[in-house]
CSV table of C-alpha atoms in Angstrom, one decimal:
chain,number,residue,atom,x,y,z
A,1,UNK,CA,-40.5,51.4,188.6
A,2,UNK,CA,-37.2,51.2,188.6
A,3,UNK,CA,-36.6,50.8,185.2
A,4,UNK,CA,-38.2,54.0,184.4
A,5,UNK,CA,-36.7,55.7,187.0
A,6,UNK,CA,-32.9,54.6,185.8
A,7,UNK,CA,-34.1,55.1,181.9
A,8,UNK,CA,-35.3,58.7,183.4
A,9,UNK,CA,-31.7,59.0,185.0
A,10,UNK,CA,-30.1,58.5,181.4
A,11,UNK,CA,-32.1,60.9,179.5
A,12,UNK,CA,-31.7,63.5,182.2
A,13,UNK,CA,-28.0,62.6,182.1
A,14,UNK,CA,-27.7,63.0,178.5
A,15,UNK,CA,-29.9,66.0,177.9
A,16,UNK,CA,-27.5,67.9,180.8
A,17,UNK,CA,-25.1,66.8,178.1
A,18,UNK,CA,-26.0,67.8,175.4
A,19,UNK,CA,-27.0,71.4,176.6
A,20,UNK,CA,-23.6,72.1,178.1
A,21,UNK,CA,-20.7,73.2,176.6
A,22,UNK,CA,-18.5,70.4,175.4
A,23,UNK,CA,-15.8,69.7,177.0
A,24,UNK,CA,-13.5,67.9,174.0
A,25,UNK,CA,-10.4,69.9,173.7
A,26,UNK,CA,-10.5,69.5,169.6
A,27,UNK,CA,-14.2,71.5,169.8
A,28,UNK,CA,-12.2,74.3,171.7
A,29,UNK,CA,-9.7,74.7,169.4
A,30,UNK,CA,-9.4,77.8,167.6
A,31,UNK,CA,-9.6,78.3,163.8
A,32,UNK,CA,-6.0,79.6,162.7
A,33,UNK,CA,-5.2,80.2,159.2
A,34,UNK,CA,-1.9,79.4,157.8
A,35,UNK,CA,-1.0,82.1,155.3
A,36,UNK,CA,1.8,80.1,152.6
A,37,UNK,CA,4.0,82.0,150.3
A,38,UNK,CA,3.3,80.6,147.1
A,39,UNK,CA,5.1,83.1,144.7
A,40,UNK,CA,8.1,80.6,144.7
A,41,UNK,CA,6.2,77.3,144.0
A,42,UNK,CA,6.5,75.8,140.6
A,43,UNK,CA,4.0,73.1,139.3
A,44,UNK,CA,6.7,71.9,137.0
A,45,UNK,CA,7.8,69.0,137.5
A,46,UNK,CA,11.4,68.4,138.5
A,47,UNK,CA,14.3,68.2,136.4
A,48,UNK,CA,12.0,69.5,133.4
A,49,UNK,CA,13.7,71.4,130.8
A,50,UNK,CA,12.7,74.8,130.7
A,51,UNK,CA,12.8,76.5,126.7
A,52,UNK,CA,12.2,80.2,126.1
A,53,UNK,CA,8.9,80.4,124.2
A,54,UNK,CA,8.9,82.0,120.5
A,55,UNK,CA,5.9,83.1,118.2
A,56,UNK,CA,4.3,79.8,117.0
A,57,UNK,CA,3.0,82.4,114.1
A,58,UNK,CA,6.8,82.1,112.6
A,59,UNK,CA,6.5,78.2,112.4
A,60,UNK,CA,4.7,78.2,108.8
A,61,UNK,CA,7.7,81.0,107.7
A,62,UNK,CA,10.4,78.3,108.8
A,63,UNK,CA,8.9,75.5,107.7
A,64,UNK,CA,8.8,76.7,104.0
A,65,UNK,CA,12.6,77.8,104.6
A,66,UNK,CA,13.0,74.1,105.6
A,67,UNK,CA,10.6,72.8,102.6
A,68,UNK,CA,12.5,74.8,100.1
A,69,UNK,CA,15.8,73.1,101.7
A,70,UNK,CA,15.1,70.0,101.5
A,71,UNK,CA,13.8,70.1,97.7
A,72,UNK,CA,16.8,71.7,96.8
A,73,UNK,CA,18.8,68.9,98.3
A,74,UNK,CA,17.1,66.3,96.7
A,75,UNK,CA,18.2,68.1,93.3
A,76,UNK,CA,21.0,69.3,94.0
A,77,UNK,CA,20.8,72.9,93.6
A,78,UNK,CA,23.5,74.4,95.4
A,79,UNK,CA,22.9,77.6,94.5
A,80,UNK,CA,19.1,77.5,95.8
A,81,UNK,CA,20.5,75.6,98.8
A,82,UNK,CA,23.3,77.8,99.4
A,83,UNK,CA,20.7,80.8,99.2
A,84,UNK,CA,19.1,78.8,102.3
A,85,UNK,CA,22.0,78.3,104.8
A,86,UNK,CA,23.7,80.8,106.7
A,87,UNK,CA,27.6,80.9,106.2
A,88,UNK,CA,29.6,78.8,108.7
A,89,UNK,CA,33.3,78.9,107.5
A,90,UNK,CA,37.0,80.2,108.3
A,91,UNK,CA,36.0,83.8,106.6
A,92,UNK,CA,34.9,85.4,109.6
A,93,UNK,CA,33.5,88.4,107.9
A,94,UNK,CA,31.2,86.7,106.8
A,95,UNK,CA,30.5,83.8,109.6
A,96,UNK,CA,26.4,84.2,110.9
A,97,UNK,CA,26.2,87.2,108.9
A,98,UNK,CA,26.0,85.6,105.5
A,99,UNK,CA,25.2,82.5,103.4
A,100,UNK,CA,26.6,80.1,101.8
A,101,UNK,CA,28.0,81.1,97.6
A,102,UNK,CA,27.8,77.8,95.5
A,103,UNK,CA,30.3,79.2,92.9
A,104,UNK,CA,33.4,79.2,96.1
A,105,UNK,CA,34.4,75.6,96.5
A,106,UNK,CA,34.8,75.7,100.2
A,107,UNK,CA,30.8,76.3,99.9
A,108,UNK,CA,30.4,74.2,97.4
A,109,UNK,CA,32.0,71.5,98.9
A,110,UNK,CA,29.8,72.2,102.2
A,111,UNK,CA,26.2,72.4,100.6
A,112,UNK,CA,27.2,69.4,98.7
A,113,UNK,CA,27.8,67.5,102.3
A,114,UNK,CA,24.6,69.2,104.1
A,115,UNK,CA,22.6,68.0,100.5
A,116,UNK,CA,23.3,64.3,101.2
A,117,UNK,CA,22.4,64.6,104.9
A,118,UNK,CA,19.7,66.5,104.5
A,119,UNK,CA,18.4,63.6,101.9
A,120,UNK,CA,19.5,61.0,104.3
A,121,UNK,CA,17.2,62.4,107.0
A,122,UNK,CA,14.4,62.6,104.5
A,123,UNK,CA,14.9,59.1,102.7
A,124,UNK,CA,12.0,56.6,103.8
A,125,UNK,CA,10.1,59.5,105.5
A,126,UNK,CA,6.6,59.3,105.8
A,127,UNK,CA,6.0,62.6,106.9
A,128,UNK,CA,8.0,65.2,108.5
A,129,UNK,CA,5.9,67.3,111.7
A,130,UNK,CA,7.2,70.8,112.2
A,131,UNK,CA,6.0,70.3,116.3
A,132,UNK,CA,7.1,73.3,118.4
A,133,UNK,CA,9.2,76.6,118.5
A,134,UNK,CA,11.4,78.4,120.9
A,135,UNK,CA,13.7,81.2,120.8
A,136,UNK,CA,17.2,81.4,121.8
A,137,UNK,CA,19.0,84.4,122.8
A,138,UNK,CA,22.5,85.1,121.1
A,139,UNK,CA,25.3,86.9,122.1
A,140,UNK,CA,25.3,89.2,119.7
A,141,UNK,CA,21.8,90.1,120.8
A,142,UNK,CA,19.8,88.3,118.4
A,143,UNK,CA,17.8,85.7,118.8
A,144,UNK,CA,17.7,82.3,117.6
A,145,UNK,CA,14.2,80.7,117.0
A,146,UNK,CA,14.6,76.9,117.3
A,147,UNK,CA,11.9,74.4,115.1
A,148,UNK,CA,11.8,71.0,116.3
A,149,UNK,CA,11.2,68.7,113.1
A,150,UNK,CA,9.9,64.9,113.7
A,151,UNK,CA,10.9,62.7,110.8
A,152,UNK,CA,8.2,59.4,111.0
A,153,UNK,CA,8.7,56.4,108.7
A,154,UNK,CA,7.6,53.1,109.6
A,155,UNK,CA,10.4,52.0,111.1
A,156,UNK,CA,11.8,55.2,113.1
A,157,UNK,CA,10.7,58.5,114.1
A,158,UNK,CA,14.1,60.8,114.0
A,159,UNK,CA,14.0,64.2,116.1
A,160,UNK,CA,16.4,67.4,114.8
A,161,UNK,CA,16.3,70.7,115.8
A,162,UNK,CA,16.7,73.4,112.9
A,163,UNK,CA,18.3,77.0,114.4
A,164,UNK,CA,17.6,80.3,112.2
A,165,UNK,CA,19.0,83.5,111.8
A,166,UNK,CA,17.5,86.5,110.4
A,167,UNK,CA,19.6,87.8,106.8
A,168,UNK,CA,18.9,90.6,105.0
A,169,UNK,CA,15.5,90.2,106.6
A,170,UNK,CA,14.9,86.6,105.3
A,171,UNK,CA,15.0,83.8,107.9
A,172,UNK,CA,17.9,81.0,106.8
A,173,UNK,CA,19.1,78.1,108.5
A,174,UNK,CA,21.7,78.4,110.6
A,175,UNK,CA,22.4,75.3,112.7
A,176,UNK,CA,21.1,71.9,113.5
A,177,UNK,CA,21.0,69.0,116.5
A,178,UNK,CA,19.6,66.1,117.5
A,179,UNK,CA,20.1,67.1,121.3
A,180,UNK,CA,19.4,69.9,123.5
């Protein structure tokens, strides 16, 4: 009798219990939202370069600027070449507004230089990846669009980065770098 009267006494106990209000302090708490400014958050990673973005629709139209480049290099055609290359010399009337004339030696003398590294670059290739584009403002108020070109052979993969400028409404190539 005793037994059922102390097994009585638990379930009494624990029913009280459970119809009660609780009396844990975390079951009182209230709900209270955190409202987080997230306009200045940035899911890139740190130290990450950031590039201006350009019209990956133009990468085809440098390409072929670059294609025509380098086949003019591998032949030597100055004048084709030339035709290709905006004008980076000591006449500053016609410095990023012009391009390169084979028949001036000064020119001549430079196309023949960018032909041999321009072949060097492409000697051994196995194929060369126009990958991305990006667009660089100038201070003159143009802008600069930027085609990264991958050179693969089997025994290297060689990264440049080929900078045009817009002449008489033709795209030409106005600087290159390994580095950014």
């Amino acid at each position: 009798m005793i037994k059922k009267i102390s097994a009585l006494a638990v379930l009494l106990i624990v029913a009280s219990l459970l119809l009660t209000n609780s009396s844990c302090k975390s079951c009182k708490k209230e709900d209270k939202s955190v409202s987080v400014d997230t306009s200045s958050v940035s899911l890139r990673p740190a130290n990450s370069i950031t590039l201006p973005h350009a019209d990956t629709a133009v990468i085809p139209v440098l390409a072929k600027v670059l294609d025509e480049a380098f086949e003019a290099s591998s032949k030597k055609d100055y004048n084709k070449l030339g035709s290709l290359i905006v004008y980076r010399g000591p006449d500053s009337t016609r410095y990023g507004y012009a391009v390169f004339n084979a028949k001036n030696s000064y020119d001549r003398k430079s196309l023949s230089i960018t032909a041999e590294v321009f072949n060097k670059w492409n000697r051994n290739v196995d194929s060369r990846d126009y990958a991305r584009v990006f667009a660089l403002d100038q201070p003159d108020g143009r802008t600069l669009p930027v085609l990264e070109v991958i050179f693969v052979s089997k025994k290297s993969v060689d990264r440049k980065f080929f900078g045009f400028l817009e002449i008489d409404g033709e795209y030409k190539i106005a600087d290159v770098t390994s580095n950014l």
